Short mmCIF file of C-alpha atoms and ligand atoms in Angstrom, two decimals:
data_model
loop_
_atom_site.label_atom_id
_atom_site.label_comp_id
_atom_site.label_asym_id
_atom_site.label_seq_id
_atom_site.Cartn_x
_atom_site.Cartn_y
_atom_site.Cartn_z
CA MET A 1 141.03 -225.44 -61.20
CA LYS A 2 142.18 -222.24 -59.51
CA ASN A 3 144.53 -219.38 -60.18
CA PRO A 4 148.17 -219.96 -59.25
CA PRO A 5 148.75 -218.98 -55.57
CA SER A 6 150.97 -216.01 -56.31
CA LEU A 7 148.32 -214.59 -58.65
CA ASP A 8 145.55 -215.03 -56.09
CA GLN A 9 147.77 -213.47 -53.43
CA LEU A 10 148.46 -210.46 -55.63
CA ILE A 11 144.75 -209.99 -56.37
CA ALA A 12 143.97 -210.27 -52.64
CA ALA A 13 146.78 -207.86 -51.74
CA LEU A 14 145.55 -205.23 -54.21
CA LYS A 15 142.21 -205.18 -52.37
CA VAL A 16 143.92 -203.40 -49.45
CA LEU A 17 143.76 -200.29 -51.64
CA PRO A 18 140.75 -198.12 -50.86
CA GLY A 19 138.04 -198.33 -53.49
CA VAL A 20 139.47 -201.49 -55.06
CA GLY A 21 137.12 -204.48 -55.12
CA PRO A 22 137.64 -208.02 -56.44
CA LYS A 23 136.96 -207.12 -60.09
CA SER A 24 139.31 -204.18 -60.27
CA ALA A 25 141.96 -205.99 -58.24
CA GLN A 26 141.92 -208.73 -60.87
CA ARG A 27 142.08 -206.20 -63.68
CA MET A 28 145.00 -204.43 -61.98
CA ALA A 29 146.88 -207.71 -61.44
CA PHE A 30 146.50 -208.73 -65.08
CA HIS A 31 147.53 -205.28 -66.24
CA LEU A 32 150.66 -205.27 -64.10
CA LEU A 33 151.69 -208.80 -65.02
CA GLN A 34 150.99 -208.46 -68.72
CA LYS A 35 151.58 -204.86 -69.60
CA ASP A 36 153.68 -203.24 -66.93
CA ARG A 37 156.02 -205.52 -65.02
CA ALA A 38 158.44 -202.62 -64.62
CA GLY A 39 155.63 -200.60 -63.05
CA ALA A 40 154.81 -203.45 -60.68
CA ASP A 41 158.42 -203.63 -59.57
CA LYS A 42 158.53 -199.85 -59.16
CA LEU A 43 155.40 -200.04 -57.00
CA ALA A 44 156.86 -202.77 -54.79
CA ARG A 45 160.05 -200.76 -54.31
CA ALA A 46 158.10 -197.54 -53.60
CA LEU A 47 155.99 -199.31 -50.98
CA ASP A 48 159.11 -200.67 -49.29
CA SER A 49 160.83 -197.31 -49.36
CA ALA A 50 157.80 -195.44 -48.04
CA LEU A 51 157.28 -197.95 -45.22
CA LEU A 52 160.95 -197.75 -44.34
CA ASN A 53 161.51 -194.01 -44.64
CA LEU A 54 158.31 -192.16 -43.84
CA ARG A 55 157.44 -191.22 -40.29
CA HIS A 56 155.53 -188.31 -38.78
CA CYS A 57 157.25 -184.99 -38.13
CA GLU A 58 157.79 -184.70 -34.37
CA ARG A 59 156.42 -181.21 -34.35
CA CYS A 60 153.69 -180.89 -36.99
CA ASN A 61 152.77 -184.55 -37.49
CA THR A 62 152.97 -184.47 -41.31
CA PHE A 63 154.79 -187.19 -43.23
CA SER A 64 158.52 -186.67 -43.17
CA GLU A 65 161.68 -188.66 -43.79
CA VAL A 66 163.50 -186.76 -41.07
CA PRO A 67 162.48 -186.10 -37.44
CA LEU A 68 161.73 -182.44 -38.14
CA CYS A 69 160.18 -181.58 -41.52
CA ASN A 70 161.38 -178.72 -43.75
CA VAL A 71 158.71 -176.30 -42.62
CA CYS A 72 159.17 -176.95 -38.91
CA ALA A 73 162.95 -176.68 -39.29
CA ASP A 74 162.67 -173.27 -41.00
CA ALA A 75 163.58 -170.60 -38.45
CA GLU A 76 162.33 -167.88 -40.85
CA ARG A 77 158.69 -168.92 -40.39
CA GLN A 78 156.56 -167.08 -37.87
CA GLN A 79 156.85 -169.18 -34.74
CA GLY A 80 153.76 -167.64 -33.13
CA LEU A 81 151.29 -168.87 -35.77
CA LEU A 82 150.03 -172.44 -35.90
CA CYS A 83 147.67 -173.54 -38.67
CA VAL A 84 145.76 -176.80 -38.19
CA VAL A 85 144.91 -178.75 -41.36
CA GLU A 86 143.46 -182.18 -41.99
CA MET A 87 145.95 -183.69 -44.43
CA PRO A 88 149.44 -183.11 -45.90
CA ALA A 89 147.80 -182.18 -49.21
CA ASP A 90 146.05 -179.26 -47.44
CA LEU A 91 149.39 -178.04 -46.13
CA LEU A 92 150.80 -178.15 -49.67
CA MET A 93 147.80 -176.19 -51.00
CA LEU A 94 148.28 -173.49 -48.38
CA GLU A 95 151.97 -173.30 -49.20
CA GLN A 96 151.09 -172.90 -52.87
CA SER A 97 148.73 -170.06 -51.97
CA ARG A 98 151.72 -168.15 -50.51
CA SER A 99 149.32 -166.63 -48.00
CA TYR A 100 150.88 -167.97 -44.82
CA ASP A 101 154.33 -168.03 -43.30
CA GLY A 102 153.63 -169.59 -39.91
CA LEU A 103 153.85 -173.23 -38.88
CA TYR A 104 151.41 -176.12 -39.20
CA PHE A 105 149.86 -179.01 -37.40
CA VAL A 106 148.55 -181.85 -39.57
CA LEU A 107 145.76 -183.89 -38.00
CA MET A 108 146.13 -186.74 -40.51
CA GLY A 109 142.38 -187.05 -40.61
CA ARG A 110 139.14 -185.56 -39.37
CA LEU A 111 136.36 -186.57 -37.02
CA SER A 112 134.06 -188.89 -38.86
CA PRO A 113 131.65 -190.77 -36.61
CA MET A 114 130.09 -192.47 -39.65
CA ASP A 115 133.44 -194.06 -40.47
CA GLY A 116 134.24 -194.75 -36.84
CA VAL A 117 136.84 -191.98 -36.58
CA GLY A 118 136.57 -190.40 -33.13
CA PRO A 119 138.70 -187.90 -31.17
CA GLN A 120 140.99 -190.72 -30.02
CA ASP A 121 142.00 -191.34 -33.66
CA LEU A 122 143.41 -187.83 -34.10
CA GLU A 123 146.63 -186.77 -32.41
CA LEU A 124 144.86 -184.23 -30.23
CA GLU A 125 147.29 -184.55 -27.33
CA LYS A 126 150.19 -183.93 -29.67
CA LEU A 127 148.35 -180.86 -30.99
CA LEU A 128 147.58 -179.66 -27.47
CA ALA A 129 151.21 -179.99 -26.39
CA ARG A 130 152.38 -178.26 -29.59
CA ALA A 131 149.92 -175.36 -29.25
CA SER A 132 150.73 -174.91 -25.56
CA ASP A 133 154.50 -174.61 -25.98
CA GLY A 134 154.44 -170.94 -24.99
CA GLN A 135 155.52 -169.70 -28.42
CA VAL A 136 152.21 -170.08 -30.22
CA GLN A 137 150.11 -166.91 -30.13
CA GLU A 138 147.31 -167.89 -32.49
CA VAL A 139 145.95 -171.17 -33.77
CA ILE A 140 144.30 -170.91 -37.19
CA ILE A 141 141.93 -173.77 -37.91
CA ALA A 142 141.95 -174.63 -41.61
CA THR A 143 140.05 -177.91 -41.66
CA ASN A 144 137.69 -178.35 -44.60
CA PHE A 145 134.28 -176.69 -44.68
CA THR A 146 132.58 -180.06 -44.88
CA ALA A 147 130.34 -181.37 -42.12
CA GLU A 148 133.23 -183.46 -40.82
CA GLY A 149 135.75 -180.66 -41.10
CA GLU A 150 133.41 -178.27 -39.26
CA VAL A 151 132.82 -180.72 -36.40
CA THR A 152 136.57 -181.23 -36.16
CA ALA A 153 137.14 -177.46 -36.13
CA HIS A 154 134.60 -177.07 -33.34
CA LEU A 155 136.16 -179.75 -31.16
CA ILE A 156 139.69 -178.44 -31.62
CA GLY A 157 138.56 -174.86 -31.12
CA GLU A 158 136.91 -175.67 -27.81
CA MET A 159 139.91 -177.68 -26.66
CA LEU A 160 142.39 -174.92 -27.46
CA LYS A 161 140.27 -172.01 -26.25
CA ALA A 162 140.05 -173.82 -22.89
CA GLN A 163 143.85 -173.42 -22.75
CA GLY A 164 143.46 -169.66 -23.12
CA LEU A 165 144.79 -169.70 -26.70
CA ARG A 166 143.60 -167.37 -29.43
CA VAL A 167 141.85 -169.54 -32.01
CA THR A 168 140.72 -168.39 -35.46
CA ARG A 169 139.10 -170.06 -38.48
CA ILE A 170 139.92 -169.30 -42.13
CA ALA A 171 137.12 -167.36 -43.81
CA ARG A 172 134.27 -168.66 -45.92
CA GLY A 173 132.90 -166.68 -48.83
CA MET A 174 132.84 -166.28 -52.58
CA PRO A 175 135.70 -167.88 -54.48
CA VAL A 176 138.03 -165.49 -56.31
CA GLY A 177 136.56 -165.01 -59.78
CA GLY A 178 133.27 -166.51 -58.56
CA GLU A 179 129.99 -165.29 -60.08
CA LEU A 180 126.89 -165.06 -57.89
CA GLU A 181 124.91 -166.82 -60.56
CA HIS A 182 127.12 -169.89 -60.42
CA VAL A 183 128.05 -170.23 -56.78
CA ASP A 184 126.07 -172.56 -54.51
CA PRO A 185 123.45 -170.90 -52.27
CA GLY A 186 125.16 -171.99 -49.03
CA THR A 187 128.40 -170.31 -50.01
CA LEU A 188 126.54 -167.19 -51.08
CA ALA A 189 124.66 -167.08 -47.77
CA GLN A 190 127.93 -167.36 -45.86
CA ALA A 191 129.49 -164.65 -47.99
CA MET A 192 126.56 -162.37 -47.13
CA TYR A 193 126.62 -163.29 -43.47
CA GLU A 194 130.36 -162.74 -43.10
CA ARG A 195 130.41 -159.50 -45.11
CA ARG A 196 133.00 -156.90 -44.12
CA ASN A 197 133.29 -153.14 -44.15
CA LEU A 198 135.05 -151.79 -47.19
CA ALA A 199 138.44 -150.47 -46.18
CA MET B 1 157.64 -177.11 -49.70
CA LYS B 2 157.02 -180.52 -51.25
CA ASN B 3 156.13 -184.00 -50.10
CA PRO B 4 159.02 -186.17 -48.93
CA PRO B 5 160.56 -188.02 -51.93
CA SER B 6 159.48 -191.49 -50.80
CA LEU B 7 155.88 -190.27 -50.48
CA ASP B 8 155.91 -188.68 -53.94
CA GLN B 9 157.48 -191.83 -55.37
CA LEU B 10 154.79 -194.00 -53.82
CA ILE B 11 152.03 -191.75 -55.19
CA ALA B 12 153.66 -191.83 -58.64
CA ALA B 13 154.11 -195.60 -58.49
CA LEU B 14 150.44 -196.19 -57.60
CA LYS B 15 149.48 -194.42 -60.82
CA VAL B 16 150.73 -197.45 -62.78
CA LEU B 17 147.50 -199.14 -61.69
CA PRO B 18 144.78 -198.91 -64.34
CA GLY B 19 142.07 -196.41 -63.44
CA VAL B 20 144.15 -194.73 -60.73
CA GLY B 21 144.75 -191.00 -61.25
CA PRO B 22 146.70 -188.51 -59.12
CA LYS B 23 143.89 -187.94 -56.60
CA SER B 24 143.19 -191.58 -55.88
CA ALA B 25 146.90 -192.44 -55.87
CA GLN B 26 147.33 -189.85 -53.11
CA ARG B 27 144.34 -191.21 -51.21
CA MET B 28 145.70 -194.77 -51.53
CA ALA B 29 149.17 -193.74 -50.35
CA PHE B 30 147.79 -191.97 -47.27
CA HIS B 31 145.52 -194.90 -46.51
CA LEU B 32 148.35 -197.43 -46.72
CA LEU B 33 150.78 -195.34 -44.68
CA GLN B 34 148.27 -194.35 -42.02
CA LYS B 35 145.81 -197.16 -41.75
CA ASP B 36 147.28 -200.29 -43.27
CA ARG B 37 151.06 -200.56 -43.20
CA ALA B 38 150.72 -204.33 -42.92
CA GLY B 39 148.61 -204.31 -46.08
CA ALA B 40 151.20 -202.18 -47.88
CA ASP B 41 153.90 -204.65 -46.94
CA LYS B 42 151.71 -207.55 -48.04
CA LEU B 43 151.15 -205.82 -51.37
CA ALA B 44 154.89 -205.25 -51.91
CA ARG B 45 155.60 -208.92 -51.13
CA ALA B 46 152.76 -210.11 -53.38
CA LEU B 47 154.06 -208.00 -56.27
CA ASP B 48 157.56 -209.42 -55.81
CA SER B 49 156.29 -212.97 -55.61
CA ALA B 50 154.02 -212.61 -58.64
CA LEU B 51 156.80 -211.06 -60.73
CA LEU B 52 159.16 -213.81 -59.66
CA ASN B 53 156.87 -216.80 -59.93
CA LEU B 54 154.27 -216.20 -62.60
CA ARG B 55 154.93 -217.04 -66.21
CA HIS B 56 152.73 -218.22 -69.05
CA CYS B 57 151.86 -221.89 -69.44
CA GLU B 58 153.85 -223.25 -72.38
CA ARG B 59 150.81 -224.89 -73.82
CA CYS B 60 147.73 -222.77 -73.06
CA ASN B 61 149.35 -219.41 -72.34
CA THR B 62 147.48 -218.79 -69.06
CA PHE B 63 149.32 -217.62 -65.95
CA SER B 64 151.10 -220.46 -64.22
CA GLU B 65 153.87 -220.94 -61.69
CA VAL B 66 155.03 -224.09 -63.46
CA PRO B 67 155.86 -224.66 -67.14
CA LEU B 68 152.68 -226.67 -67.70
CA CYS B 69 149.52 -225.56 -65.85
CA ASN B 70 147.20 -227.96 -63.97
CA VAL B 71 144.69 -228.18 -66.77
CA CYS B 72 147.24 -228.81 -69.50
CA ALA B 73 149.00 -231.40 -67.32
CA ASP B 74 145.75 -233.31 -66.75
CA ALA B 75 145.78 -236.40 -68.98
CA GLU B 76 142.10 -237.04 -68.19
CA ARG B 77 140.96 -234.02 -70.17
CA GLN B 78 139.83 -234.48 -73.77
CA GLN B 79 142.95 -233.82 -75.79
CA GLY B 80 141.03 -233.25 -79.02
CA LEU B 81 139.10 -230.18 -77.82
CA LEU B 82 140.68 -226.74 -77.59
CA CYS B 83 138.67 -223.81 -76.24
CA VAL B 84 139.98 -220.30 -76.92
CA VAL B 85 139.19 -217.66 -74.29
CA GLU B 86 140.29 -214.08 -73.78
CA MET B 87 141.46 -214.09 -70.17
CA PRO B 88 142.28 -216.48 -67.30
CA ALA B 89 139.08 -215.38 -65.55
CA ASP B 90 137.09 -216.71 -68.52
CA LEU B 91 138.82 -220.07 -68.17
CA LEU B 92 137.90 -220.17 -64.48
CA MET B 93 134.26 -219.33 -65.28
CA LEU B 94 134.07 -222.16 -67.82
CA GLU B 95 135.60 -224.54 -65.30
CA GLN B 96 132.98 -223.46 -62.76
CA SER B 97 130.25 -224.16 -65.31
CA ARG B 98 131.43 -227.82 -65.41
CA SER B 99 130.36 -227.89 -69.05
CA TYR B 100 133.72 -228.62 -70.64
CA ASP B 101 136.47 -231.16 -70.15
CA GLY B 102 138.81 -230.30 -73.01
CA LEU B 103 141.83 -228.02 -72.99
CA TYR B 104 142.20 -224.26 -73.36
CA PHE B 105 144.14 -221.54 -75.04
CA VAL B 106 144.15 -218.17 -73.29
CA LEU B 107 144.72 -215.19 -75.60
CA MET B 108 145.52 -212.85 -72.71
CA GLY B 109 143.57 -210.14 -74.45
CA ARG B 110 141.41 -209.37 -77.45
CA LEU B 111 141.71 -207.32 -80.60
CA SER B 112 141.00 -203.73 -79.75
CA PRO B 113 142.02 -201.28 -82.47
CA MET B 114 140.72 -198.36 -80.36
CA ASP B 115 143.23 -199.25 -77.64
CA GLY B 116 145.97 -200.05 -80.12
CA VAL B 117 145.75 -203.81 -79.59
CA GLY B 118 146.30 -205.51 -82.95
CA PRO B 119 146.85 -209.13 -84.03
CA GLN B 120 150.56 -208.85 -83.26
CA ASP B 121 149.71 -208.28 -79.57
CA LEU B 122 147.97 -211.64 -79.21
CA GLU B 123 149.95 -214.88 -79.24
CA LEU B 124 148.37 -216.03 -82.48
CA GLU B 125 151.40 -218.02 -83.60
CA LYS B 126 151.44 -219.86 -80.31
CA LEU B 127 147.74 -220.60 -80.80
CA LEU B 128 148.29 -221.73 -84.37
CA ALA B 129 151.10 -224.08 -83.35
CA ARG B 130 149.01 -225.41 -80.47
CA ALA B 131 145.89 -225.99 -82.59
CA SER B 132 147.91 -227.65 -85.37
CA ASP B 133 149.61 -230.23 -83.16
CA GLY B 134 147.68 -233.07 -84.80
CA GLN B 135 145.74 -233.95 -81.63
CA VAL B 136 143.21 -231.10 -81.72
CA GLN B 137 140.01 -232.05 -83.54
CA GLU B 138 137.89 -228.99 -82.77
CA VAL B 139 138.64 -225.45 -81.72
CA ILE B 140 135.81 -223.84 -79.73
CA ILE B 141 135.99 -220.05 -79.74
CA ALA B 142 134.69 -218.65 -76.47
CA THR B 143 135.75 -215.02 -76.68
CA ASN B 144 133.22 -212.52 -75.33
CA PHE B 145 130.18 -211.47 -77.34
CA THR B 146 131.32 -207.88 -77.34
CA ALA B 147 132.34 -206.06 -80.52
CA GLU B 148 135.99 -206.70 -79.69
CA GLY B 149 135.42 -210.33 -78.77
CA GLU B 150 133.49 -210.93 -81.99
CA VAL B 151 136.20 -209.39 -84.17
CA THR B 152 138.75 -211.52 -82.35
CA ALA B 153 136.62 -214.61 -82.88
CA HIS B 154 136.34 -213.85 -86.59
CA LEU B 155 140.08 -213.40 -87.05
CA ILE B 156 140.97 -216.55 -85.14
CA GLY B 157 138.24 -218.51 -86.88
CA GLU B 158 139.52 -217.57 -90.34
CA MET B 159 143.09 -218.32 -89.35
CA LEU B 160 142.28 -221.78 -88.00
CA LYS B 161 139.80 -222.77 -90.70
CA ALA B 162 142.55 -222.03 -93.23
CA GLN B 163 144.49 -224.83 -91.53
CA GLY B 164 141.61 -227.21 -92.17
CA LEU B 165 140.58 -227.29 -88.52
CA ARG B 166 137.00 -227.61 -87.34
CA VAL B 167 136.16 -224.32 -85.60
CA THR B 168 133.02 -223.67 -83.52
CA ARG B 169 131.68 -220.76 -81.48
CA ILE B 170 129.80 -221.08 -78.18
CA ALA B 171 126.11 -220.28 -78.61
CA ARG B 172 124.32 -217.02 -78.01
CA GLY B 173 120.79 -216.91 -76.66
CA MET B 174 118.59 -216.35 -73.63
CA PRO B 175 120.31 -216.67 -70.26
CA VAL B 176 119.13 -219.54 -68.05
CA GLY B 177 116.26 -218.16 -65.98
CA GLY B 178 116.00 -215.18 -68.32
CA GLU B 179 112.62 -213.56 -68.99
CA LEU B 180 111.85 -212.16 -72.44
CA GLU B 181 110.57 -209.00 -70.83
CA HIS B 182 113.89 -208.29 -69.19
CA VAL B 183 116.47 -209.42 -71.70
CA ASP B 184 118.00 -206.95 -74.13
CA PRO B 185 116.58 -206.90 -77.68
CA GLY B 186 119.85 -207.96 -79.28
CA THR B 187 120.09 -211.09 -77.18
CA LEU B 188 116.46 -211.87 -77.88
CA ALA B 189 117.00 -211.43 -81.62
CA GLN B 190 119.97 -213.81 -81.50
CA ALA B 191 117.96 -216.32 -79.50
CA MET B 192 115.28 -216.22 -82.19
CA TYR B 193 117.77 -216.39 -85.04
CA GLU B 194 119.65 -219.33 -83.56
CA ARG B 195 116.51 -221.26 -82.56
CA ARG B 196 116.77 -225.05 -82.63
CA ASN B 197 114.48 -227.96 -83.26
CA LEU B 198 113.05 -229.44 -80.12
CA ALA B 199 114.56 -232.84 -79.52
ZN1 LIG C 201 156.85 -180.57 -39.28
ZN1 LIG C 202 148.15 -224.61 -69.60
#
């Protein structure tokens, strides 16, 4: 006695999702088949559409349905500034912060030797070509301040400085509204270390 | 600046999966698009196939690709025994235990007032019709020994006893290989309460 093949195949297929093991794949399959067949169909259609329509922006490497994404196609943005982020979500966060009107490069990842992600897995040549186009005056590295993000920032910084480019890193410090009592010691130490003259 | 529509739609569609919130839906979408496009396609195909092919067995209510599932179609099984379980996985576990050669009825759920699952959400009429077919001599209730499974067992037991059927419940007690020191007190109490004469 076994499950019907199409049920076993669905359970197996759901395990391609990160963080989904055999037990939760089974729970998901039962949920979809019993409680949300419309949702299952919507998911199948969304997967098809995403696979069909999404590619990487030729210029900034983020996901896009067109060769040049909205930001890259916007002539109003400062063409001399290039901000390097790890993921599309980081780009969206920076846009929401309304603190930046230059262009982006999205690595689509970060160095992570533990997970087997090395320099060859990031589009470093695409970044190098983009940053060396003659228009870019400053590359702002906005990878995360995690161990992996810092290693990535270091590698990219060295690579781009070797091209004679001006390379900066977004600042570390106290969060807006942050209280000394509640911030972690590492952040507080950085805030002290990177203190600035009052204007 | 927003994500491309097909990316947002995929992230939204992944949230139909139980236990998947906005953050993990985004992580799953990026993973599929970047690292496992073949897996994403496999998942879309598996969803389509499962929606197309899986229905409920006419007799036992489990998932099946044919009107009558393998177990129900097996004339060798004891036709007078009907075991009621919550989910198809429970049926498979019982089959693996090789302790039972009768037939099944799969509730596809359990009573769960907290989650809004009432008697009307279980196929109780289908069970009643099945158990009252004149062939069934004993209904063995094998719902889980959780609060919800016990309430479900009680309801089904009352319903079927009212039809004059013999209704039993699988036994509680010490697990095979279990040590008194390591079993939970409730299980130990039940094992004491349901003690049997040595043969
Ligand atoms: Zn772009
Ligand atoms: Zn059946």
